[in-house]
PDB file of C-alpha atoms in Angstrom:
ATOM      1  CA  UNK A   1     -14.414   6.682  -2.659  1.00  0.00           C
ATOM      2  CA  UNK A   2     -12.003   6.234   0.250  1.00  0.00           C
ATOM      3  CA  UNK A   3      -8.479   7.600  -0.081  1.00  0.00           C
ATOM      4  CA  UNK A   4      -5.368   7.627   2.107  1.00  0.00           C
ATOM      5  CA  UNK A   5      -3.130  10.649   1.660  1.00  0.00           C
ATOM      6  CA  UNK A   6       0.324  10.820   3.229  1.00  0.00           C
ATOM      7  CA  UNK A   7       2.334  13.931   3.973  1.00  0.00           C
ATOM      8  CA  UNK A   8       5.404  14.982   5.914  1.00  0.00           C
ATOM      9  CA  UNK A   9       8.216  13.311   4.038  1.00  0.00           C
ATOM     10  CA  UNK A  10      11.395  15.109   3.081  1.00  0.00           C
ATOM     11  CA  UNK A  11      15.156  15.314   3.389  1.00  0.00           C
ATOM     12  CA  UNK A  12      16.764  15.222   6.817  1.00  0.00           C
ATOM     13  CA  UNK A  13      20.258  14.681   8.168  1.00  0.00           C
ATOM     14  CA  UNK A  14      21.140  11.572  10.121  1.00  0.00           C
ATOM     15  CA  UNK A  15      20.049  11.937  13.718  1.00  0.00           C
ATOM     16  CA  UNK A  16      17.190  14.218  12.763  1.00  0.00           C
ATOM     17  CA  UNK A  17      13.436  13.804  13.035  1.00  0.00           C
ATOM     18  CA  UNK A  18      10.399  13.788  10.790  1.00  0.00           C
ATOM     19  CA  UNK A  19       6.701  13.227  11.388  1.00  0.00           C
ATOM     20  CA  UNK A  20       4.575  11.575   8.740  1.00  0.00           C
ATOM     21  CA  UNK A  21       0.812  11.931   8.602  1.00  0.00           C
ATOM     22  CA  UNK A  22      -1.801   9.917   6.750  1.00  0.00           C
ATOM     23  CA  UNK A  23      -5.379  11.080   6.525  1.00  0.00           C
ATOM     24  CA  UNK A  24      -8.247   8.964   5.280  1.00  0.00           C
ATOM     25  CA  UNK A  25     -10.860  10.862   3.325  1.00  0.00           C
ATOM     26  CA  UNK A  26     -14.451   9.947   2.576  1.00  0.00           C
ATOM     27  CA  UNK A  27     -17.604   9.273   4.582  1.00  0.00           C
ATOM     28  CA  UNK A  28     -15.805   6.978   7.002  1.00  0.00           C
ATOM     29  CA  UNK A  29     -17.558   5.108   9.778  1.00  0.00           C
ATOM     30  CA  UNK A  30     -14.586   3.206  11.144  1.00  0.00           C
ATOM     31  CA  UNK A  31     -11.019   2.147  10.378  1.00  0.00           C
ATOM     32  CA  UNK A  32      -9.523  -1.034  11.783  1.00  0.00           C
ATOM     33  CA  UNK A  33      -5.752  -1.418  11.976  1.00  0.00           C
ATOM     34  CA  UNK A  34      -3.590   1.243  10.354  1.00  0.00           C
ATOM     35  CA  UNK A  35       0.069   0.928   9.628  1.00  0.00           C
ATOM     36  CA  UNK A  36       3.164   2.291   8.011  1.00  0.00           C
ATOM     37  CA  UNK A  37       5.284   0.383   5.522  1.00  0.00           C
ATOM     38  CA  UNK A  38       8.365   1.390   3.606  1.00  0.00           C
ATOM     39  CA  UNK A  39      10.136   0.427   0.435  1.00  0.00           C
ATOM     40  CA  UNK A  40      13.754   1.247  -0.266  1.00  0.00           C
ATOM     41  CA  UNK A  41      15.160   1.172  -3.818  1.00  0.00           C
ATOM     42  CA  UNK A  42      15.662  -2.392  -4.983  1.00  0.00           C
ATOM     43  CA  UNK A  43      14.027  -3.857  -1.890  1.00  0.00           C
ATOM     44  CA  UNK A  44      10.628  -5.261  -1.044  1.00  0.00           C
ATOM     45  CA  UNK A  45       8.063  -3.268   0.844  1.00  0.00           C
ATOM     46  CA  UNK A  46       8.346  -3.951   4.564  1.00  0.00           C
ATOM     47  CA  UNK A  47       6.227  -3.339   7.625  1.00  0.00           C
ATOM     48  CA  UNK A  48       7.376  -0.574   9.963  1.00  0.00           C
ATOM     49  CA  UNK A  49       4.639  -0.269  12.597  1.00  0.00           C
ATOM     50  CA  UNK A  50       0.923  -0.829  13.131  1.00  0.00           C
ATOM     51  CA  UNK A  51      -1.734   0.501  15.461  1.00  0.00           C
ATOM     52  CA  UNK A  52      -5.183  -0.935  16.105  1.00  0.00           C
ATOM     53  CA  UNK A  53      -8.342   1.116  16.517  1.00  0.00           C
ATOM     54  CA  UNK A  54      -7.994   0.741  20.288  1.00  0.00           C
ATOM     55  CA  UNK A  55      -4.405   1.985  20.237  1.00  0.00           C
ATOM     56  CA  UNK A  56      -2.427  -1.223  20.528  1.00  0.00           C
ATOM     57  CA  UNK A  57       0.895  -0.750  18.742  1.00  0.00           C
ATOM     58  CA  UNK A  58       3.428  -3.043  17.177  1.00  0.00           C
ATOM     59  CA  UNK A  59       6.899  -2.166  15.870  1.00  0.00           C
ATOM     60  CA  UNK A  60       9.583  -3.861  13.863  1.00  0.00           C
ATOM     61  CA  UNK A  61      12.790  -4.255  15.792  1.00  0.00           C
ATOM     62  CA  UNK A  62      14.737  -1.898  13.530  1.00  0.00           C
ATOM     63  CA  UNK A  63      12.558   1.093  14.593  1.00  0.00           C
ATOM     64  CA  UNK A  64      11.828   0.249  18.218  1.00  0.00           C
ATOM     65  CA  UNK A  65      12.816   3.096  20.492  1.00  0.00           C
ATOM     66  CA  UNK A  66      13.136   5.522  17.567  1.00  0.00           C
ATOM     67  CA  UNK A  67       9.719   5.633  15.862  1.00  0.00           C
ATOM     68  CA  UNK A  68       6.301   6.161  17.421  1.00  0.00           C
ATOM     69  CA  UNK A  69       3.008   5.407  15.713  1.00  0.00           C
ATOM     70  CA  UNK A  70      -0.182   7.097  16.874  1.00  0.00           C
ATOM     71  CA  UNK A  71      -3.625   7.862  15.538  1.00  0.00           C
ATOM     72  CA  UNK A  72      -6.479  10.300  15.897  1.00  0.00           C
ATOM     73  CA  UNK A  73      -9.647   8.318  15.332  1.00  0.00           C
ATOM     74  CA  UNK A  74     -11.831  11.421  15.254  1.00  0.00           C
ATOM     75  CA  UNK A  75      -9.797  12.729  12.316  1.00  0.00           C
ATOM     76  CA  UNK A  76      -9.169   9.327  10.690  1.00  0.00           C
ATOM     77  CA  UNK A  77      -5.465  10.084  10.747  1.00  0.00           C
ATOM     78  CA  UNK A  78      -2.386   8.061  11.632  1.00  0.00           C
ATOM     79  CA  UNK A  79       1.032   9.504  12.412  1.00  0.00           C
ATOM     80  CA  UNK A  80       4.585   8.233  12.459  1.00  0.00           C
ATOM     81  CA  UNK A  81       7.026  10.211  14.566  1.00  0.00           C
ATOM     82  CA  UNK A  82      10.540   9.284  13.450  1.00  0.00           C
ATOM     83  CA  UNK A  83      13.503  10.233  15.630  1.00  0.00           C
ATOM     84  CA  UNK A  84      17.203   9.417  15.439  1.00  0.00           C
ATOM     85  CA  UNK A  85      16.887   8.803  11.725  1.00  0.00           C
ATOM     86  CA  UNK A  86      19.570   6.796   9.951  1.00  0.00           C
ATOM     87  CA  UNK A  87      20.548   6.696   6.271  1.00  0.00           C
ATOM     88  CA  UNK A  88      19.135   3.162   6.104  1.00  0.00           C
ATOM     89  CA  UNK A  89      15.698   4.597   6.930  1.00  0.00           C
ATOM     90  CA  UNK A  90      15.673   6.175   3.471  1.00  0.00           C
ATOM     91  CA  UNK A  91      12.645   4.845   1.606  1.00  0.00           C
ATOM     92  CA  UNK A  92       9.196   5.640   0.308  1.00  0.00           C
ATOM     93  CA  UNK A  93       6.824   5.343   3.266  1.00  0.00           C
ATOM     94  CA  UNK A  94       3.308   4.079   2.668  1.00  0.00           C
ATOM     95  CA  UNK A  95       0.236   4.270   4.845  1.00  0.00           C
ATOM     96  CA  UNK A  96      -2.081   1.269   5.021  1.00  0.00           C
ATOM     97  CA  UNK A  97      -5.492   0.543   6.485  1.00  0.00           C
ATOM     98  CA  UNK A  98      -6.605  -3.058   6.590  1.00  0.00           C
ATOM     99  CA  UNK A  99     -10.336  -2.269   6.676  1.00  0.00           C
ATOM    100  CA  UNK A 100     -12.201   0.994   6.163  1.00  0.00           C
ATOM    101  CA  UNK A 101     -15.967   1.018   6.604  1.00  0.00           C
ATOM    102  CA  UNK A 102     -18.309   3.649   5.288  1.00  0.00           C
ATOM    103  CA  UNK A 103     -22.058   3.710   5.387  1.00  0.00           C
ATOM    104  CA  UNK A 104     -22.230   1.964   2.029  1.00  0.00           C
ATOM    105  CA  UNK A 105     -19.159  -0.198   1.611  1.00  0.00           C
ATOM    106  CA  UNK A 106     -16.068  -1.725   3.167  1.00  0.00           C
ATOM    107  CA  UNK A 107     -12.637  -1.226   1.632  1.00  0.00           C
ATOM    108  CA  UNK A 108      -9.931  -3.766   2.438  1.00  0.00           C
ATOM    109  CA  UNK A 109      -6.172  -3.242   2.320  1.00  0.00           C
ATOM    110  CA  UNK A 110      -6.152   0.420   1.318  1.00  0.00           C
ATOM    111  CA  UNK A 111      -2.850   2.121   0.486  1.00  0.00           C
ATOM    112  CA  UNK A 112      -1.702   5.685   0.205  1.00  0.00           C
ATOM    113  CA  UNK A 113       0.440   6.963  -2.650  1.00  0.00           C
ATOM    114  CA  UNK A 114       3.612   7.086  -0.554  1.00  0.00           C
ATOM    115  CA  UNK A 115       5.890   9.838   0.676  1.00  0.00           C
ATOM    116  CA  UNK A 116       9.653   9.946   0.218  1.00  0.00           C
ATOM    117  CA  UNK A 117      11.922  10.077   3.247  1.00  0.00           C
ATOM    118  CA  UNK A 118      15.608  10.666   2.575  1.00  0.00           C
ATOM    119  CA  UNK A 119      18.183  10.621   5.360  1.00  0.00           C
ATOM    120  CA  UNK A 120      21.609  11.981   4.491  1.00  0.00           C
ATOM    121  CA  UNK A 121      24.768  10.893   6.277  1.00  0.00           C
TER     122      UNK A 121
END
């Protein structure tokens, strides 16, 4: 059974920084694209950033220059370094992997349980 587990959320003042981590557990052979999404109260879940297995990154405009996505393929972990945080960044942040392959099966569109990020003004 493959699982994604996020950590690193919390409460921070505007202008501060947080780093989120998401580790995939299980007998993993490979993970394709990983990404971070977020969902604020009363809003739909939205894409924040993605990173391919080769390290190509993509960011939404509202985080460009402030957030950095990275991954450690050896540890099956993706990170989101968030700087210059704003109150509007407050949301539950979710980790996603579009395809996880083990020796026995392939899991598509896997999600973590989410981690709360709250930015106070």
